[in-house]
Amino acid sequence: MGCFQSKTANVQSPDQEPTQPDSKPDPAIGDQLDQENQVPAFKEFGLSELRTATNGFNSELIVSESGEKAPNVVYRGKLRNNRFVAIKRFSKQSWPDPQQFVVEAAGVGKVRHKRLVNLIGCCAEGDERLLVAEYMPHDTLSKHLFHCMTPNRFLLCLLYKALWDKQPLPWEMRVRVAYHIAQALDHCNAENRKIYHDLNAYRVLFDEDGDPRLSSFGLMKNSRDGKSYSTNLAYTPPEFLRTGRVIPESVAYSYGTVLLDLLSGKHIPPSHALDLIRGKNALLLMDSSLEGQYVDEDATALVELASKCLQYEARDRPDIKFLLTAVAPLQKQKEVASHVLMGLTKTTVVLPTMLSPLGKACARMDLTSVHDILLKTGYKDEEGAENELSFQEWTQQVQDMLNTKKFGDIAFRDKDFKSAIDYYSKLVSMMSVPSGTIFVRRALSYLMIGQPELALRDAMQAQVCLPEWPTAFYMQALALSKLGMETDAQDMLNDGASFDAKKQNSWRN
């Protein structure tokens, strides 16, 4: 079949434009949506499409928690149909044979389930080996459980009202995570995919509904002959340390380490946890931030299950069916939606046809088009508003201000964005009444030089100047998308579209 044919006869440099079409659907599956869960059918992507989706594999779009230090980096990308995806880029030559990589990926792509982050495609051109999966907007279990906060996110907490939720993950949600993982693994077993590599809290992600899902990336090794585990040796199954081999029972062991994470809110080495359990101090494992908001019997049952999973001898560990049966009765609030338990806001996606040209450009993160539109709009959105051009007296200070504005506008027009930032910053310090347009232009200039945090700050300042100005909301959406905060970005697009519609209605009336 076409998707599985080797392309070694037509290998190209990753820097060259491919001569074949960008998207090559598997003819046996087709390019239609999977009817069961509306997931696109698996296909082989062209390198140029994935390069475009990630802005040339821009480091700003890296979402893997180790950043560029990770051996296999994961990017957030946007395809031409505006679908967000996660793109895993393997290290050079990790899979030397492109056909072997595509066949392996296609096999994983056939495994579909609502509890999995489904694989929707791959790419094997030149030295590049890429996997494409659904994008999960609400981060990993590790971030929610361990309260990880990067410096960028801390800055956003200071700037942005949608603060990172530092509340502990509720007990019921932790049980739901355990159950959903077991469901995903049980389905993989039914599909004869009994090996899951390196199961840990980083492999569990939350979808748009807040439901936990297991990454399909773990169904495929990091390389043809590579390690199955990248975590600390203290957390790897004993048989892997002895033989370097992974067996189905190894997955149960790793599931036990995730149970420890859920119980404790920390990454505790299994040996230490087992010492506490044997010493009848199991409740010392419990996350103190839960403040006792759980039933002791349920916590004890989960501790005992973790203990079974962490047995040294593989034959003494339970199978996946047992895990599923053991966790199911511990769920007490099945009727409560995950996004409610987690305190997340469900976002309605605005259709592209509802957005203005500027809104559409911001939604697709097309900075060049945004620049063109802002140039054409000029300052007309502030006509009638009191701004730096409305003065009672003509003074030298006013002349200096107008000259500074003129030089800033020229630099902005000529795409000299660093100079534009300098002039606009000087202008802001001189102005008695702020200008939303100046803040928006400086925001785009910051985005052009790779500083989305400062762009977000300026877009928010523009909203302060003009509270119902759609442009301010669209620019916030653009900055938030650059920062990987897609849910918040969609909220801003919604608000911008609403104010656009309100403005259109006022004109008609």
mmCIF file of C-alpha atoms in Angstrom, residues 1 33 88-89 108 139 168 176 216 247 254 268 276 278 311 458 471 496:
data_model
loop_
_atom_site.group_PDB
_atom_site.id
_atom_site.type_symbol
_atom_site.label_atom_id
_atom_site.label_comp_id
_atom_site.label_asym_id
_atom_site.label_seq_id
_atom_site.Cartn_x
_atom_site.Cartn_y
_atom_site.Cartn_z
ATOM 1 C CA MET A 1 0.000 0.000 0.000
ATOM 2 C CA LEU A 33 -12.652 11.121 9.462
ATOM 3 C CA LYS A 88 7.134 14.253 17.947
ATOM 4 C CA ARG A 89 10.499 14.700 16.265
ATOM 5 C CA VAL A 108 0.161 2.232 16.172
ATOM 6 C CA ASP A 139 -1.221 19.760 29.803
ATOM 7 C CA PRO A 168 -4.241 20.122 44.222
ATOM 8 C CA ARG A 176 -10.427 8.798 37.283
ATOM 9 C CA SER A 216 -0.064 6.847 21.847
ATOM 10 C CA ILE A 247 7.522 -7.745 28.835
ATOM 11 C CA SER A 254 5.014 1.190 35.553
ATOM 12 C CA ILE A 268 8.566 8.617 45.015
ATOM 13 C CA LEU A 276 6.448 2.426 53.956
ATOM 14 C CA ARG A 278 5.525 -2.994 54.552
ATOM 15 C CA GLN A 311 6.281 -6.797 42.961
ATOM 16 C CA ASP A 458 0.954 44.941 25.492
ATOM 17 C CA THR A 471 -8.086 43.920 17.750
ATOM 18 C CA GLY A 496 -12.975 39.352 19.734
#
